XYZ file of C-alpha atoms in Angstrom:
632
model
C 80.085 -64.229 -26.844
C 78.544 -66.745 -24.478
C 75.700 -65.441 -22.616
C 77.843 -66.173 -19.239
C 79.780 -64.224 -20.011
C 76.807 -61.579 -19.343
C 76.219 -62.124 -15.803
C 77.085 -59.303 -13.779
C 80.231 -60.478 -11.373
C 77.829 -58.558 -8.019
C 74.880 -61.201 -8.960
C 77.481 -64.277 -9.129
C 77.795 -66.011 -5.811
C 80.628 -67.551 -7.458
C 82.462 -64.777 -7.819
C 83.862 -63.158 -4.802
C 84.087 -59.488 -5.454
C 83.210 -57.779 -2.427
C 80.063 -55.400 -2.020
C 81.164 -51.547 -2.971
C 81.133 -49.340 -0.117
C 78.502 -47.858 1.646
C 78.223 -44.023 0.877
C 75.978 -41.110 2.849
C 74.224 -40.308 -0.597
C 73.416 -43.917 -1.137
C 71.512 -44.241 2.161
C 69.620 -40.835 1.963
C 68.413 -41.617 -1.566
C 67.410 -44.946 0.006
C 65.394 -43.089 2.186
C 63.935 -40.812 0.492
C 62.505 -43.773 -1.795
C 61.212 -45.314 0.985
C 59.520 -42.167 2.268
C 58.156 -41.293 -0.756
C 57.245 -45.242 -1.525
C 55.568 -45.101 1.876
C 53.710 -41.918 1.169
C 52.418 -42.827 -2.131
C 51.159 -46.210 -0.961
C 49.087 -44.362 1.729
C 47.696 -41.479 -0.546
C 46.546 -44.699 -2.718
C 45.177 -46.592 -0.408
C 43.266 -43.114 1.565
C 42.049 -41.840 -1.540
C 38.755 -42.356 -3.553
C 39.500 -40.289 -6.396
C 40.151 -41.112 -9.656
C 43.709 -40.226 -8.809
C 43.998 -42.886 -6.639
C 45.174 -45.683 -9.267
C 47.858 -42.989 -10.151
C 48.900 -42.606 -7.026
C 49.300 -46.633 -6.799
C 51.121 -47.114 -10.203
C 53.494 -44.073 -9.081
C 54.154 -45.411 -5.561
C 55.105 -49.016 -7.188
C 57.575 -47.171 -9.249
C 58.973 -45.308 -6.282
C 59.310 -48.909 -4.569
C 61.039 -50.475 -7.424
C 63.259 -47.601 -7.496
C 63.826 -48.251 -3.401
C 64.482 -51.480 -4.031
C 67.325 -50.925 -6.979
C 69.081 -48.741 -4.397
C 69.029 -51.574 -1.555
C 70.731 -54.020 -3.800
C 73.789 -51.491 -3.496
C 73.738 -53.265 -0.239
C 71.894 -56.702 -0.426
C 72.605 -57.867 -3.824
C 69.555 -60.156 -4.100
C 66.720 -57.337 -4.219
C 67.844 -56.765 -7.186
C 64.912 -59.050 -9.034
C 62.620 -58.002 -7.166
C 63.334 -54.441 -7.844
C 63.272 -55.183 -11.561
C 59.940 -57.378 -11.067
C 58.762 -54.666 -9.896
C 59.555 -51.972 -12.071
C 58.167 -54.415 -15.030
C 54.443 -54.252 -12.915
C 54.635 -50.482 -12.633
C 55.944 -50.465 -16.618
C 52.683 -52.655 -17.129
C 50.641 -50.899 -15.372
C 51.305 -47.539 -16.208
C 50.727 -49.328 -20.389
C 47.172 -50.950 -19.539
C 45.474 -48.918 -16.906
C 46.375 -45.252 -17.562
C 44.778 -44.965 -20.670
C 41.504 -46.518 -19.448
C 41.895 -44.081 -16.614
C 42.523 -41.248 -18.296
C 39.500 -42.200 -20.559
C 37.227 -42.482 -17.284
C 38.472 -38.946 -16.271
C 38.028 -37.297 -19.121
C 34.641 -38.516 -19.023
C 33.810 -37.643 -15.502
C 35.138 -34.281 -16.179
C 32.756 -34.088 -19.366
C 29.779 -35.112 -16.997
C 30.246 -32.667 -14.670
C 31.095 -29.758 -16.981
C 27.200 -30.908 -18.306
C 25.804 -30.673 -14.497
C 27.399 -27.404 -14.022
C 26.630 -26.046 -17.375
C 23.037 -27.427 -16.038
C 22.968 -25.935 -12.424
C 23.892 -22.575 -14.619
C 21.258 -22.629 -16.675
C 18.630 -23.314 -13.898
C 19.972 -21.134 -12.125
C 20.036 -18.092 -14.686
C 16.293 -18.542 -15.853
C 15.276 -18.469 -12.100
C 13.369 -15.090 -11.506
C 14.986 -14.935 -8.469
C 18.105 -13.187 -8.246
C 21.025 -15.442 -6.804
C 24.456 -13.808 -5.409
C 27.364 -15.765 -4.384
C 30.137 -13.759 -2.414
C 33.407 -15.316 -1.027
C 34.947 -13.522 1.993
C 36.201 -14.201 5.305
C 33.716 -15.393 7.622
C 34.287 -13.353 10.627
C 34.799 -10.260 8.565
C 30.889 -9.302 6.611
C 32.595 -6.037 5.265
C 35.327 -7.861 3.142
C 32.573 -10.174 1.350
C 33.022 -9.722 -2.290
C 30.611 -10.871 -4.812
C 32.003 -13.757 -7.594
C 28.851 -14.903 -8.943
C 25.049 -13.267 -9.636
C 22.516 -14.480 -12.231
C 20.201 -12.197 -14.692
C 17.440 -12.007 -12.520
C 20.042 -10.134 -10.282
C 20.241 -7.796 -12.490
C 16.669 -7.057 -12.977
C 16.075 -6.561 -9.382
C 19.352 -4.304 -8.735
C 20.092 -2.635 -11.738
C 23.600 -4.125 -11.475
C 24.997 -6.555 -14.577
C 26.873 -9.714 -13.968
C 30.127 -8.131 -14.749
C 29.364 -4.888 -12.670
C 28.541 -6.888 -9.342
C 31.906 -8.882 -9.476
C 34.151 -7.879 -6.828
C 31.303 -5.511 -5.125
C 30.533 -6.008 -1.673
C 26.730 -7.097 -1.113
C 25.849 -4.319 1.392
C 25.613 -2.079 -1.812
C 22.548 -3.491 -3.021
C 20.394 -2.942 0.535
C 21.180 0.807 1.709
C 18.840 3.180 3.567
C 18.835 5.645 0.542
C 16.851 5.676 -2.231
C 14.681 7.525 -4.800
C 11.904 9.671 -3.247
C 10.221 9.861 -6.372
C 9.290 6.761 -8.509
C 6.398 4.859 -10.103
C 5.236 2.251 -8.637
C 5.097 3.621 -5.004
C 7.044 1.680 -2.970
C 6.476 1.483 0.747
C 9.896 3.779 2.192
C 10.590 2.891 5.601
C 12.077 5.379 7.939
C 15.460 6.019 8.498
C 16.043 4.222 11.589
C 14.240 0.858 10.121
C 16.325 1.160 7.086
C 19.398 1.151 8.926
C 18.508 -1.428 11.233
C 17.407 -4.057 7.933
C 21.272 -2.973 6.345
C 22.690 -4.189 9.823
C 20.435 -7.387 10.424
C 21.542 -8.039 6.139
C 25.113 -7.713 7.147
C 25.317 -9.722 10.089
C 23.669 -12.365 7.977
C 26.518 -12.279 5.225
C 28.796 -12.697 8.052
C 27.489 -15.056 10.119
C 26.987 -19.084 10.324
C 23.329 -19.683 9.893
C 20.818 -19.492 7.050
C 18.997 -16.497 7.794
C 15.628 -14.926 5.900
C 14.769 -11.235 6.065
C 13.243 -8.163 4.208
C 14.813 -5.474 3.490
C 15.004 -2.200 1.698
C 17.072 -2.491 -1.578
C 18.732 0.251 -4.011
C 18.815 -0.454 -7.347
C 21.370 1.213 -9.593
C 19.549 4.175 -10.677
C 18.618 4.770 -7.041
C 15.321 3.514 -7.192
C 13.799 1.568 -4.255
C 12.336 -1.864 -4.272
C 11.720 -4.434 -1.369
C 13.456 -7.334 -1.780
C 14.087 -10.964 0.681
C 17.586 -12.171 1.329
C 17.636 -15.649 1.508
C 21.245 -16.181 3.368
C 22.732 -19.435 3.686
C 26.833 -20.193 4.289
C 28.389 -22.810 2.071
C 31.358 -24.768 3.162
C 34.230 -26.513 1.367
C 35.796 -29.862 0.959
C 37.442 -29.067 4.461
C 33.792 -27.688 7.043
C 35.053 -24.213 6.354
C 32.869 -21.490 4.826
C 34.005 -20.211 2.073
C 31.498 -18.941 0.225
C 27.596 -17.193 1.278
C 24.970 -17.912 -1.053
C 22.134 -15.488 -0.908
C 18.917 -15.851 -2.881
C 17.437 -12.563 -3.815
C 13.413 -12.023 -4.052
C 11.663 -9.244 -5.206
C 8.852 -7.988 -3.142
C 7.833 -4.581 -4.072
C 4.596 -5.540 -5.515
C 3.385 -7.820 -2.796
C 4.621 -4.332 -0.368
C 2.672 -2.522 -2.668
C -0.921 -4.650 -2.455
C -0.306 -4.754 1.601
C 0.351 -1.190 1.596
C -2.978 -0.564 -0.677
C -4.783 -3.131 1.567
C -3.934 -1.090 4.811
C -5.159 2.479 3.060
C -8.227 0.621 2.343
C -8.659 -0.482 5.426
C -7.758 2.831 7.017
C -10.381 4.679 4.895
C -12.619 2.008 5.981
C -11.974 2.747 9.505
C -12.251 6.598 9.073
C -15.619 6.395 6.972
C -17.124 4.198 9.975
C -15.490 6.720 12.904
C -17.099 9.860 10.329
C -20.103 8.483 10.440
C -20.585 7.617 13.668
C -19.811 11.274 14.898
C -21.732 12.581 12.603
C -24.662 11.166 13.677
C -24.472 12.266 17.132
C -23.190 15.892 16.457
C -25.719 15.672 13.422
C -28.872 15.647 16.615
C -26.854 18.302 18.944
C -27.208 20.296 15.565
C -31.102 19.700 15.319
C -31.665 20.976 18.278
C -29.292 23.881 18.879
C -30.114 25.133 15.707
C -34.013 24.003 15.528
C -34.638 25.719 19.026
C -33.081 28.986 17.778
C -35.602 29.301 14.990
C -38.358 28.810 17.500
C -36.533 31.501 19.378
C -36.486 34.082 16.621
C -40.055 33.148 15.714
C -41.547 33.692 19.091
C -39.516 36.480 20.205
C -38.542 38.756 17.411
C -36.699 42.093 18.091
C -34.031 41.941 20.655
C -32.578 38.303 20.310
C -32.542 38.234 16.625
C -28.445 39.553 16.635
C -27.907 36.506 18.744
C -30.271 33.475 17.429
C -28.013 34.957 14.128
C -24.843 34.273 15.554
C -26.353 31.001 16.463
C -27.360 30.159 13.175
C -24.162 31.184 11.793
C -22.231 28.647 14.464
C -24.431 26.150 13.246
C -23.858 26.404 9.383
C -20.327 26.354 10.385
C -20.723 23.103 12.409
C -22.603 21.603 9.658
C -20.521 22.425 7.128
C -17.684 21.092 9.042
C -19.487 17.970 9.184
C -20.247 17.274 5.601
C -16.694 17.958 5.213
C -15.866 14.798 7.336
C -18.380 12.564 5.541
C -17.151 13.663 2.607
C -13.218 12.330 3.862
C -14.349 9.400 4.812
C -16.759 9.118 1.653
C -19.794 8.587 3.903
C -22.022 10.886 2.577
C -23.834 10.311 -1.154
C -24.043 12.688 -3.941
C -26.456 15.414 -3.928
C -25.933 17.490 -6.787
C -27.397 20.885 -6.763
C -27.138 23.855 -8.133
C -24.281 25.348 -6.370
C -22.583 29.555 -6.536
C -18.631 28.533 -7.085
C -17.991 32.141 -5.303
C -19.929 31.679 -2.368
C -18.629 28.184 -1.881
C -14.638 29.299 -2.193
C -15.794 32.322 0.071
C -17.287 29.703 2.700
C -13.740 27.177 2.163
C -11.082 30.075 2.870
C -11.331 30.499 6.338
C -11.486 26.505 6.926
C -8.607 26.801 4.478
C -6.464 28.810 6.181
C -6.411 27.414 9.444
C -6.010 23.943 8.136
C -2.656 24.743 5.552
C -0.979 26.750 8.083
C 0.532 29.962 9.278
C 3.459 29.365 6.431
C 0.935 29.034 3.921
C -1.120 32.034 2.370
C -4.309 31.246 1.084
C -5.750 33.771 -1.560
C -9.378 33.610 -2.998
C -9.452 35.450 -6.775
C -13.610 35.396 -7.680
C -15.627 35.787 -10.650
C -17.398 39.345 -11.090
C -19.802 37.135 -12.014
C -21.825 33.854 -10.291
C -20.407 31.429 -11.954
C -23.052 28.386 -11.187
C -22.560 24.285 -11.323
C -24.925 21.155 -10.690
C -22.591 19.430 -8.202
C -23.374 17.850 -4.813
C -21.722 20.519 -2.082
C -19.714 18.415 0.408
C -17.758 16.728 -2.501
C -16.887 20.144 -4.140
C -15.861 20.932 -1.058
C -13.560 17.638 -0.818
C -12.219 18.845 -4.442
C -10.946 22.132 -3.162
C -9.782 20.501 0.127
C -7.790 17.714 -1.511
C -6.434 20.415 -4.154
C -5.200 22.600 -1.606
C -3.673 20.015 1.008
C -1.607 18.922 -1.879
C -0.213 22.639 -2.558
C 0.373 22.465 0.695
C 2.519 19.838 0.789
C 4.412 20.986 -2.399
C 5.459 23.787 -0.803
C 7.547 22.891 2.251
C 8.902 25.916 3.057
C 5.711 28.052 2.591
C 4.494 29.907 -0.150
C 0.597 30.537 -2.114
C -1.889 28.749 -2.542
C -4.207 30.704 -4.947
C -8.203 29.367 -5.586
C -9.900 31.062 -8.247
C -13.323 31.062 -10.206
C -14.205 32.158 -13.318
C -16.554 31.399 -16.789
C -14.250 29.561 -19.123
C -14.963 29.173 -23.034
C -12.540 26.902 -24.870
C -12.790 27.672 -28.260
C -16.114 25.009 -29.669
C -16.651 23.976 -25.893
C -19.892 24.458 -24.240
C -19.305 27.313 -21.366
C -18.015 25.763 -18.319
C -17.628 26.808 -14.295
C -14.123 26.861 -13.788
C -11.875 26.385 -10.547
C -8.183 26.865 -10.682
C -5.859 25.936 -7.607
C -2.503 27.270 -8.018
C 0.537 27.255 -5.535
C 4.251 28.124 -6.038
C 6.005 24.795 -4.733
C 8.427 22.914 -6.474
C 6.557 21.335 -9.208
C 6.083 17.866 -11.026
C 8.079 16.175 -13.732
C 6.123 15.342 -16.658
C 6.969 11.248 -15.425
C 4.938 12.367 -12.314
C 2.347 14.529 -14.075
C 1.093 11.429 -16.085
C 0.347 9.473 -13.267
C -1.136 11.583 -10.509
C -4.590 10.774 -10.899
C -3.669 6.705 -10.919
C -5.183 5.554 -7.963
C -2.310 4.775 -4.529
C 0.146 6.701 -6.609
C 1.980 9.156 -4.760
C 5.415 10.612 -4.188
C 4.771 11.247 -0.269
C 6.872 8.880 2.168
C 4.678 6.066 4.021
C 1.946 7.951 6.492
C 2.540 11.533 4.673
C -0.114 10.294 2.052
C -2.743 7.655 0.919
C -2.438 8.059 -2.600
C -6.292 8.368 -3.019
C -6.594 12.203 -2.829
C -6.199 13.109 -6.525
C -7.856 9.489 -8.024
C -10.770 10.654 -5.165
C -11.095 14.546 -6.929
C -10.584 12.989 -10.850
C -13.575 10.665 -9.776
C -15.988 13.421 -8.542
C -15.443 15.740 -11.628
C -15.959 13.331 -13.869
C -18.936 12.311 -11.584
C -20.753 15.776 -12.208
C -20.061 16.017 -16.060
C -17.254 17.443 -15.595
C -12.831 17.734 -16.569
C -9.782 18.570 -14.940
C -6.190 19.434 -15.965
C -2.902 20.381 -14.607
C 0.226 22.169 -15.871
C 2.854 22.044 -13.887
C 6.855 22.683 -14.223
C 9.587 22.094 -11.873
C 10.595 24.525 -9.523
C 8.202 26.905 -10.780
C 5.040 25.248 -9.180
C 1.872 23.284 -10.315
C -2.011 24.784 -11.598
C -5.374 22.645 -11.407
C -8.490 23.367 -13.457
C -11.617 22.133 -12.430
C -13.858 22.671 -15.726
C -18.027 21.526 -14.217
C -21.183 22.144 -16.857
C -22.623 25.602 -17.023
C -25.462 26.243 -14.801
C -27.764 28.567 -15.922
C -30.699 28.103 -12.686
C -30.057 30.178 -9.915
C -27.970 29.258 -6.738
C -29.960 27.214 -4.164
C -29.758 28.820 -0.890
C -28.714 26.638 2.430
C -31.978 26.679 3.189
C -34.645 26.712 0.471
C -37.921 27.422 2.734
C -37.465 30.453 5.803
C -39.207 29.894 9.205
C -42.746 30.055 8.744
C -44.887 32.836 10.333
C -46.548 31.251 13.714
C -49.995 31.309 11.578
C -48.550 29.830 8.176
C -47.926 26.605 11.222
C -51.249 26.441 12.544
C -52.866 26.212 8.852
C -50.701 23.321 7.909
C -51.430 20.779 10.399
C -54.682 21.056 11.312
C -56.851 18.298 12.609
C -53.422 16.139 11.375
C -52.731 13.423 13.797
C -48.656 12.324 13.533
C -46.877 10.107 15.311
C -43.167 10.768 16.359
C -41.009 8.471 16.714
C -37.223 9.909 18.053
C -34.906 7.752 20.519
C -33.064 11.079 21.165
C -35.146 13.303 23.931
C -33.731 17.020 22.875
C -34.631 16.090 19.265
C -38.325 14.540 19.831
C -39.212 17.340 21.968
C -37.880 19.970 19.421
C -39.877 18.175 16.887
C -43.178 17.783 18.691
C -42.831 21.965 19.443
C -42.640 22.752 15.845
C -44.977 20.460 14.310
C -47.283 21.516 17.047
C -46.879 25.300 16.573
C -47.610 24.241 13.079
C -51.545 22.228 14.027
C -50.969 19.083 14.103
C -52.051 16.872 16.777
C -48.659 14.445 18.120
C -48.119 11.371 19.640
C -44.426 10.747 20.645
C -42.706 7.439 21.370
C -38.970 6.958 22.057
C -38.324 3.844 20.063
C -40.327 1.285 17.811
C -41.551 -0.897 20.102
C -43.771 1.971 22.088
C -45.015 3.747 18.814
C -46.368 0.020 17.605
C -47.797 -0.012 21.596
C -49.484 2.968 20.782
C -51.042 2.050 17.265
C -54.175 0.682 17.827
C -55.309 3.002 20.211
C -55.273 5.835 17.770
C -58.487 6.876 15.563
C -56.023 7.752 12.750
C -52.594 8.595 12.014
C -51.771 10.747 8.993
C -48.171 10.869 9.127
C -45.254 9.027 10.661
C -42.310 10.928 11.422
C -39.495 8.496 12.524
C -36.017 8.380 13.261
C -34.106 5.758 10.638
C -31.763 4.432 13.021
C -32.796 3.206 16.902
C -32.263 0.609 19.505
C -34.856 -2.822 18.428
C -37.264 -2.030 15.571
C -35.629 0.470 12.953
C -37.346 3.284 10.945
C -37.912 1.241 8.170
C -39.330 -1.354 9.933
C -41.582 0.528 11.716
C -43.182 2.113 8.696
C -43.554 -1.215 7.025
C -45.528 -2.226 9.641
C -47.714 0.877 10.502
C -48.599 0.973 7.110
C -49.661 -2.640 6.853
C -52.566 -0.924 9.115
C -52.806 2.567 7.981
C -52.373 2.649 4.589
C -52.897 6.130 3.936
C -49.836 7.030 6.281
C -47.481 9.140 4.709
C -43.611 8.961 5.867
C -40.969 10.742 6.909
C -37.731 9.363 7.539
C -35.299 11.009 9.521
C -31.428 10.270 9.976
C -28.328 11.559 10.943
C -26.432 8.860 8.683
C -27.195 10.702 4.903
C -25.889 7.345 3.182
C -29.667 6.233 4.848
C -31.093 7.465 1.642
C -30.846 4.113 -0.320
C -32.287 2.091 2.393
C -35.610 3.667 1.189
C -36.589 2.335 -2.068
C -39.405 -0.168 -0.187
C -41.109 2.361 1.191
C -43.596 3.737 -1.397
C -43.666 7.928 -1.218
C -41.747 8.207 1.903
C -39.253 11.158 2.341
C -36.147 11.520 3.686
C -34.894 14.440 6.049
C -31.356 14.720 7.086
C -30.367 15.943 10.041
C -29.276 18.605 10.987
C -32.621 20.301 9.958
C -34.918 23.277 11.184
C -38.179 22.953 12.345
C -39.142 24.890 8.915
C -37.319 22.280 6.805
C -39.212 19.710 9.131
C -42.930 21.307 7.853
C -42.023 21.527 4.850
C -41.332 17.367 4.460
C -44.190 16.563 6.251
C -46.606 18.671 4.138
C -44.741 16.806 0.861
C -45.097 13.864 2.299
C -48.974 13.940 3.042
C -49.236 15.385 -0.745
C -47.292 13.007 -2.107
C -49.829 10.113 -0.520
C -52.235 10.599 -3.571
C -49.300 9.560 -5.978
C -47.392 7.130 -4.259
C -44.503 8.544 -5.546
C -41.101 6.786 -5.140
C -38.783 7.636 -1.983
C -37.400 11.278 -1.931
C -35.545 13.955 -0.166
């Protein structure tokens, strides 16, 4: 057959067969070609995606097929239709498998940056959270991603989180009782940190905040919520990303830091009242043992009521140098019994009318070497903490007694006891660990029971606890045996009016006091007592007054005044009198290490009697033949 034969009669302008008819299907499929033709070319052109050559190769196919169907009507588009088609045909040969190639490999790459970014961002110790949610609605966010160190911070796994909303893992609630302490923030704070971490999930701005988190098992650790909204390919947000740190520790050293720094604060206010209600003490109680010496008989009811006040006041004192931990160790040897005896009153009023305070004593003394105002601070710290393991009221029970543990040396025993609700054994193992404590912030320091451990083991001595839930908690303090007899409050009574005049005769001492009630109660007794006085109210006049005196024997001065100290003073009176014996008064008892450079001088704390004041002045001129070290 001849290959004209071939020709097709609608591509012969020879032949004259006219053009078929035009039909309503042929013209919408004409169309839609074009449309599609049109919309391809644009996608192609718009796009910078590796699916861009597709959509080029696809839209060149769409056009060859548009063109096919317009030479139903114009016969000679049909080579370029089929020119076309042949391009697309080519194209779709050469450059799709080289594209295909390219995207494979760009999807290979980024599977390796992702598989990256997941890796970095598992091993950071920070936790990371991503939660997809509307973002005008904070309560619908739902978590879809969160790392390992998420997990360590909430307690939650990977798979648990998924599909949780965020606000679970920053609630007001928590655990009451843990180890580490963990600052707990009051109710109202708590619930104002949930609200600030919600609006944060749900609004437009990276936002950074602490708050109060609950891990699974209830537990409570401080944590910072790094918040920032992530858009997608289109500016919306579609996702909040939200970087989790744990803070606990850091709360814990800045909570430490501020009890420090409170104690601090409360040693230096201790002291400094003690030292001014220290010389009102001097001299109401000095003046009423120059009352009962020079008027015996009828007042002696009422200078002992006096005294009594006194002992109290002092007592009370010591007790708030001891708190703040302003006043040193001075063991003696001390009567358990009478010390609880002295305590219970104190006791009482300080624990409460729902708290009943009950004393159970030895038949017996039962004696200990320990300094008085931290025994004191023992029994103190013991009970406050029955106290506040018993809520609702209930016993607090102190007793003494001789304990022998079987091949143990005989010790002074003190048991506190109460009927509160008890310690786990969790609890029990830590409660002498310094800042521990299971009190919410500003109920406790954590100090009170590391402060008691400290000053048993201080004097020699052990303590213990048994304790059971719900059925309450027992201390024993076990101190070394004392064999030596009690020493009373005070160790030397008044002297008789002629027992004075013998010890300070033809004794010239100079007085130096800044505070006027206290000099002149001084000068009375040492002069009922012989001795011939010179007073000055600060350094500066007693120096004035130096060379004008024949002699001086003794120096009595006050440790701590305005311009040229005690200790200064005494240097430099006995750079010209060396035979000058010392003694140092002070209201501040922590003033007894300041002494070491002052050969044989003594030290007399206030509050004192004029008795107690003879007696250190005749030990201190004694003590000038053996230049014996500082003493009190």
């Amino acid at each position: 057959m001849p290959l004209s034969s071939l020709r097709s009669p609608a591509l012969d302008p020879g032949v004259g067969i006219p053009p078929a008819p035009v039909a309503l299907a042929d013209v919408v499929l004409l169309a839609t070609a074009a449309l599609v033709t049109l919309f391809l070319a644009y996608q192609a052109l718009r796009r910078s995606d590796p699916l861009r050559p597709v959509c080029g190769v696809v839209a060149l196919c769409a056009a060859a097929v548009a063109l096919s169907f317009a030479a139903r009507f114009v016969p000679w588009l049909g080579w370029p239709a089929a020119g076309v088609g042949v391009l697309a045909g080519t194209l779709m040969v050469v450059a799709f498998p080289r594209r295909l190639a390219d995207a494979d490999r760009g999807r290979a790459e980024d599977s390796a940056r992702l598989a990256l970014l997941e890796a970095a961002v598992g091993a950071s110790w920070d936790g990371v959270m991503i939660a997809e949610a509307d973002p005008t609605d904070a309560a619908g966010l739902r978590v879809v991603y969160a790392n390992r160190a998420f997990e360590q911070i909430t307690g939650y796994s990977a798979e648990e989180a998924l599909g949780l909303s965020p606000s679970v893992f920053c609630q007001a609630d928590g655990s009451a009782c843990q180890y580490p302490p963990t600052p707990d923030p009051d109710e109202e704070a708590a619930v104002a940190a949930l609200a600030a971490v919600r609006a944060a999930l749900g609004g437009n701005e990276p936002v950074r905040l602490e708050v109060p988190s609950r891990r699974k098992d209830g537990a409570r650790v401080w944590a910072e919520w790094q918040v920032v909204p992530v858009a997608g390919p289109d500016g919306q947000l579609t996702h909040r990303v939200a970087v989790i740190r744990d803070m606990t520790e850091r709360k814990q050293l800045e909570t430490q830091l501020r009890e420090s720094q409170k104690m601090e604060a409360v040693g230096r206010l201790a002291g400094g009242i003690a030292h001014d209600f220290n010389n009102l003490l001097t001299v109401i109680r000095g003046n009423a043992e120059l009352v009962a010496a020079q008027y015996p008989g009828p007042t002696d009811e009422l200078v002992e009521d006096i005294r009594t006040a006194a002992d109290r006041a002092t007592g009370l004192v010591r007790q708030l140098l001891a708190f703040g931990r302003r006043q040193p160790a001075r063991p003696i040897v001390l009567d358990l019994n009478e010390a609880v005896t002295d305590m219970a009153g104190m006791l009482r009023r300080l624990l409460g009318e729902r708290v009943t305070v009950a004393t159970v004593l030895s038949p017996e003394p039962v004696r200990a070497r320990i300094d008085r105002g931290q025994f004191e601070q023992v029994v103190m710290n013991l009970a406050v903490n029955a106290k506040d393991a018993m809520p609702t009221g209930g016993t607090v029970t102190i007793a003494t007694a001789a304990a022998c543990p079987a091949g143990v040396t005989r010790f002074a025993r003190v048991t506190v006891s109460d009927t509160g609700v008890g310690m786990s054994p969790q609890v029990r193992e830590k409660i002498f660990e310094p800042f521990f404590t299971t009190k919410a912030v500003g109920k406790g320091t954590g100090l009170g029971l590391a402060t008691v451990y400290g000053i048993v083991n201080q004097a020699g001595g052990r303590i213990g606890v048994d304790s059971v839930v719900g059925a309450g908690t027992t201390f024993r303090v076990d101190l070394p045996w004392c064999v030596e007899a009690a020493q009373p409050r005070s160790s030397v009574m008044t002297p008789t009016p002629a027992a004075r005049q013998l010890a300070g005769r033809g004794r010239t001492l100079l007085l130096v006091e800044d505070e006027d009630a206290v000099r002149k109660l001084a000068r009375n007794a040492l002069e009922s007592a012989g001795y011939v006085v010179r007073e000055a109210a600060n350094g500066e006049d007693a120096l004035a007054q130096l060379p004008v005196l024949a002699s001086v024997d003794l120096l009595v001065t006050d440790l701590t005044m305005p311009g040229i100290g005690g200790r200064e003073l005494a240097r430099l009176v006995r750079a010209e009198r060396p035979n000058c014996g010392v003694v140092f008064i002070s209201g501040y008892h922590s003033d007894i290490g300041r002494l070491d450079s002052i050969p044989s001088a003594v030290f007399l704390p206030k509050p004192f009697t004029p008795a107690d004041l003879l007696r250190m002045a005749g030990k201190a001129l004694n003590r000038m033949t053996t230049r014996a070290p500082a003493t009190v």
